[in-house]
Amino acid sequence: MKKVLVLEDEISIRSFIVINLKRAGYDAIEAGTGEEAFEQLRLHPNIKVAILDIMLPDTDGFEVCRKIRASNSQIGIIMLTARTQEMDKVTGLMTGADDYVTKPFSSAELMARIDALYRRTGSVKHEDLGEIVQGPFRLNTRNRTLEKNGARIKLTQVEYAIMKMFMDNPGKPLSREDILNTVWGRDYFGELKIADVNIRRLRIKIEDDPTAPSFITTVWGYGYKWGL
Ligand code: CA
């Protein structure tokens, strides 16, 4: 069964999400507090996607996200943000979330995000057996891991997918639409900004100086380019 954690203290919203998950064939694991969420993650180590509300009675969703990411880079994380808190989106992504959905959201919108993330986190491509080595970087496409100068860099699944796309296309300018289509899928509802925020986070992990990136350079008005 495909398990999704739903951390939301508002019963009406949680029920709405749970009903839609069940309808789509997912097993919804419910939590109303941060503590319950960690307990459920311990009980169900095979949860592949977590939906995290931000305002919670005992903690906030960013803190939960940070703690999950400290030990689990594989799980997909979607934050539920409020329309009025535009900054939440960036904060959430910078703490390690893969995506966000703004309240109020439609079931179609939420399910599209979950499906896209689930496909990515759940899929292991068996045809990929090799590794891509470029400059100081070694991308192992079997284990989906990255090393820089022999040291492991922890990547989320989204960050890995972006790295793979860059290393498959050295020197080629990639538009933000290309990146969204390849990494998130063509049926993705999201905004182009999500590519920018994920790339900003990736730069912090892989660049010598993230404020003056030399590997992932910006192509103004278009997108990004990978080069060494
Ligand atoms: Ca809440």
Coordinates of C-alpha atoms and ligand atoms in Angstrom, one line a residue:
M1 CA 0.0 0.0 0.0
K2 CA 1.3 3.5 -0.9
K3 CA 1.5 5.3 2.4
V4 CA 1.2 9.1 2.9
L5 CA 1.5 10.9 6.2
V6 CA -1.0 13.7 6.7
L7 CA 0.0 16.1 9.5
E8 CA -2.8 18.6 10.0
D9 CA -4.5 19.6 13.2
E10 CA -7.6 21.0 11.6
I11 CA -9.9 18.0 11.5
S12 CA -12.0 19.2 8.5
I13 CA -8.9 19.8 6.3
R14 CA -7.3 16.5 7.4
S15 CA -10.5 14.6 6.6
F16 CA -10.7 16.2 3.2
I17 CA -7.2 15.1 2.4
V18 CA -7.6 11.6 3.8
I19 CA -10.8 11.0 1.9
N20 CA -9.1 12.0 -1.4
L21 CA -6.0 10.0 -0.7
K22 CA -8.1 6.9 0.0
R23 CA -10.1 7.5 -3.2
A24 CA -6.9 7.6 -5.1
G25 CA -5.6 4.3 -3.6
Y26 CA -3.3 5.7 -1.0
D27 CA -3.1 4.6 2.6
A28 CA -3.4 7.8 4.7
I29 CA -1.5 7.8 8.0
E30 CA -2.9 10.6 10.2
A31 CA -1.3 12.9 12.7
G32 CA -2.5 16.1 14.5
T33 CA 0.7 17.1 16.2
G34 CA 4.4 17.0 15.5
E35 CA 4.9 14.4 18.1
E36 CA 2.2 12.2 16.6
A37 CA 3.8 12.6 13.2
F38 CA 7.2 11.4 14.4
E39 CA 5.5 8.5 16.2
Q40 CA 3.7 7.5 12.9
L41 CA 7.0 7.8 11.0
R42 CA 8.6 5.4 13.4
L43 CA 5.7 3.0 13.1
H44 CA 5.6 3.2 9.3
P45 CA 9.1 3.5 8.0
N46 CA 7.8 2.9 4.5
I47 CA 5.9 6.2 4.3
K48 CA 7.1 7.7 1.0
V49 CA 5.3 11.1 1.1
A50 CA 4.5 13.5 4.0
I51 CA 2.1 16.4 3.9
L52 CA 2.9 18.9 6.6
D53 CA 0.7 21.7 7.8
I54 CA 2.7 24.7 9.2
M55 CA 0.6 26.0 12.1
L56 CA 0.5 23.1 14.6
P57 CA -0.4 23.0 18.3
D58 CA 3.0 21.7 19.6
T59 CA 5.5 22.9 16.9
D60 CA 5.5 24.2 13.4
G61 CA 5.7 22.3 10.1
F62 CA 9.1 23.8 9.2
E63 CA 10.6 22.3 12.4
V64 CA 9.0 18.9 11.6
C65 CA 10.3 19.1 8.0
R66 CA 13.8 19.9 9.3
K67 CA 13.8 17.0 11.7
I68 CA 12.5 14.6 9.1
R69 CA 15.2 15.7 6.7
A70 CA 17.9 15.3 9.2
S71 CA 17.5 11.5 9.0
N72 CA 15.6 10.9 5.8
S73 CA 16.6 12.4 2.5
Q74 CA 14.3 10.0 0.5
I75 CA 10.8 10.9 1.7
G76 CA 8.9 13.4 -0.4
I77 CA 7.6 16.4 1.6
I78 CA 4.7 18.8 0.7
M79 CA 4.0 21.8 2.9
L80 CA 0.5 23.2 3.3
T81 CA 0.9 27.0 3.3
A82 CA -1.6 29.8 3.9
R83 CA -2.3 32.2 1.1
T84 CA -1.3 35.2 3.2
Q85 CA 2.0 33.8 4.1
E86 CA 3.9 34.0 0.9
M87 CA 7.3 33.6 2.6
D88 CA 6.2 30.2 3.9
K89 CA 6.8 28.7 0.5
V90 CA 10.4 29.7 0.4
T91 CA 11.1 29.0 4.0
G92 CA 9.5 25.5 3.6
L93 CA 11.5 24.7 0.6
M94 CA 14.7 25.9 2.2
T95 CA 14.1 23.6 5.2
G96 CA 14.0 20.7 2.8
A97 CA 10.4 20.4 1.5
D98 CA 10.0 19.3 -2.1
D99 CA 6.8 21.2 -2.8
Y100 CA 4.0 23.3 -1.3
V101 CA 0.3 23.6 -1.8
T102 CA -1.5 26.8 -0.8
K103 CA -4.7 26.7 1.2
P104 CA -7.5 26.6 0.1
F105 CA -6.6 24.0 -2.5
S106 CA -8.6 21.7 -4.7
S107 CA -8.4 17.9 -4.3
A108 CA -7.2 17.7 -8.0
E109 CA -4.4 20.1 -7.3
L110 CA -3.2 18.3 -4.1
M111 CA -3.5 14.8 -5.7
A112 CA -1.5 15.9 -8.7
R113 CA 1.3 17.0 -6.5
I114 CA 1.2 13.9 -4.4
D115 CA 1.1 11.6 -7.5
A116 CA 4.1 13.5 -9.0
L117 CA 6.1 13.2 -5.9
Y118 CA 5.2 9.6 -5.2
R119 CA 6.2 8.6 -8.7
R120 CA 9.6 10.2 -8.3
T121 CA 10.3 8.9 -4.8
G122 CA 8.9 5.5 -5.4
S123 CA 10.5 4.8 -8.8
V124 CA 13.9 3.1 -9.0
K125 CA 15.1 3.1 -12.6
H126 CA 16.7 -0.3 -13.1
E127 CA 18.1 0.6 -16.5
D128 CA 20.4 3.1 -14.8
L129 CA 23.4 1.2 -13.7
G130 CA 26.2 3.6 -14.1
E131 CA 27.6 6.8 -12.9
I132 CA 28.3 10.2 -14.3
V133 CA 31.6 11.8 -13.4
Q134 CA 32.2 15.4 -14.3
G135 CA 34.9 17.6 -12.6
P136 CA 34.8 17.1 -8.9
F137 CA 31.3 15.5 -9.1
R138 CA 30.4 11.8 -9.2
L139 CA 26.7 11.1 -9.6
N140 CA 25.8 7.4 -9.0
T141 CA 22.6 6.8 -10.9
R142 CA 22.1 3.4 -9.3
N143 CA 22.2 4.5 -5.7
R144 CA 21.0 8.0 -6.6
T145 CA 23.9 9.6 -4.7
L146 CA 26.3 12.5 -5.3
E147 CA 29.9 12.9 -4.3
K148 CA 32.0 16.0 -4.6
N149 CA 35.7 15.4 -4.3
G150 CA 34.9 12.0 -2.8
A151 CA 32.6 13.4 0.0
R152 CA 29.0 12.5 0.0
I153 CA 26.5 15.3 -0.5
K154 CA 23.0 14.5 0.8
L155 CA 20.4 15.3 -1.7
T156 CA 16.6 15.1 -1.7
Q157 CA 15.0 13.2 -4.5
V158 CA 14.1 16.4 -6.2
E159 CA 17.6 17.8 -5.9
Y160 CA 19.0 14.5 -7.3
A161 CA 16.6 14.7 -10.3
I162 CA 17.8 18.3 -11.0
M163 CA 21.5 17.3 -10.7
K164 CA 20.9 14.4 -13.0
M165 CA 19.3 16.6 -15.6
F166 CA 22.1 19.1 -15.4
M167 CA 24.8 16.4 -15.7
D168 CA 23.0 14.9 -18.6
N169 CA 23.1 18.3 -20.4
P170 CA 26.5 19.9 -19.7
G171 CA 26.8 23.3 -21.2
K172 CA 23.3 23.4 -22.5
P173 CA 21.0 26.2 -21.2
L174 CA 17.9 24.7 -19.7
S175 CA 14.8 26.7 -19.3
R176 CA 12.9 26.7 -16.1
E177 CA 10.0 25.1 -18.0
D178 CA 12.3 22.3 -19.2
I179 CA 13.4 21.7 -15.6
L180 CA 9.8 21.7 -14.3
N181 CA 8.7 19.3 -17.0
T182 CA 11.6 16.9 -16.5
V183 CA 11.8 16.9 -12.8
W184 CA 8.1 17.4 -11.7
G185 CA 6.4 16.0 -14.8
R186 CA 4.3 17.6 -17.5
D187 CA 1.1 17.3 -15.6
Y188 CA 2.5 19.4 -12.8
F189 CA 0.4 22.3 -11.7
G190 CA 3.1 24.3 -9.9
E191 CA 4.9 27.6 -10.4
L192 CA 8.2 28.2 -12.0
K193 CA 9.5 29.6 -8.8
I194 CA 9.7 26.2 -7.3
A195 CA 12.5 25.4 -9.7
D196 CA 14.4 28.5 -8.6
V197 CA 14.1 27.7 -4.9
N198 CA 15.2 24.1 -5.3
I199 CA 18.2 25.3 -7.4
R200 CA 19.1 27.9 -4.8
R201 CA 19.1 25.0 -2.2
L202 CA 21.1 22.8 -4.5
R203 CA 23.7 25.6 -5.0
I204 CA 24.2 25.8 -1.2
K205 CA 25.0 22.1 -1.2
I206 CA 27.3 21.8 -4.2
E207 CA 28.8 25.2 -5.0
D208 CA 32.2 26.3 -3.5
D209 CA 30.6 29.7 -3.0
P210 CA 26.8 29.7 -3.4
T211 CA 26.7 33.5 -3.7
A212 CA 28.9 33.3 -6.8
P213 CA 27.9 29.9 -8.3
S214 CA 30.3 28.5 -10.9
F215 CA 28.7 25.1 -11.6
I216 CA 25.0 26.1 -11.9
T217 CA 25.0 29.4 -13.6
T218 CA 21.9 31.6 -14.3
V219 CA 20.9 32.2 -17.9
W220 CA 19.1 35.5 -17.4
G221 CA 15.5 35.5 -18.5
Y222 CA 15.6 31.9 -19.4
G223 CA 16.9 29.4 -16.8
Y224 CA 20.1 27.7 -15.8
K225 CA 23.2 26.1 -17.2
W226 CA 25.5 23.4 -15.9
G227 CA 29.2 23.8 -16.6
L228 CA 32.6 23.1 -15.1
Ligands
CA1 CA -3.0 24.0 11.4

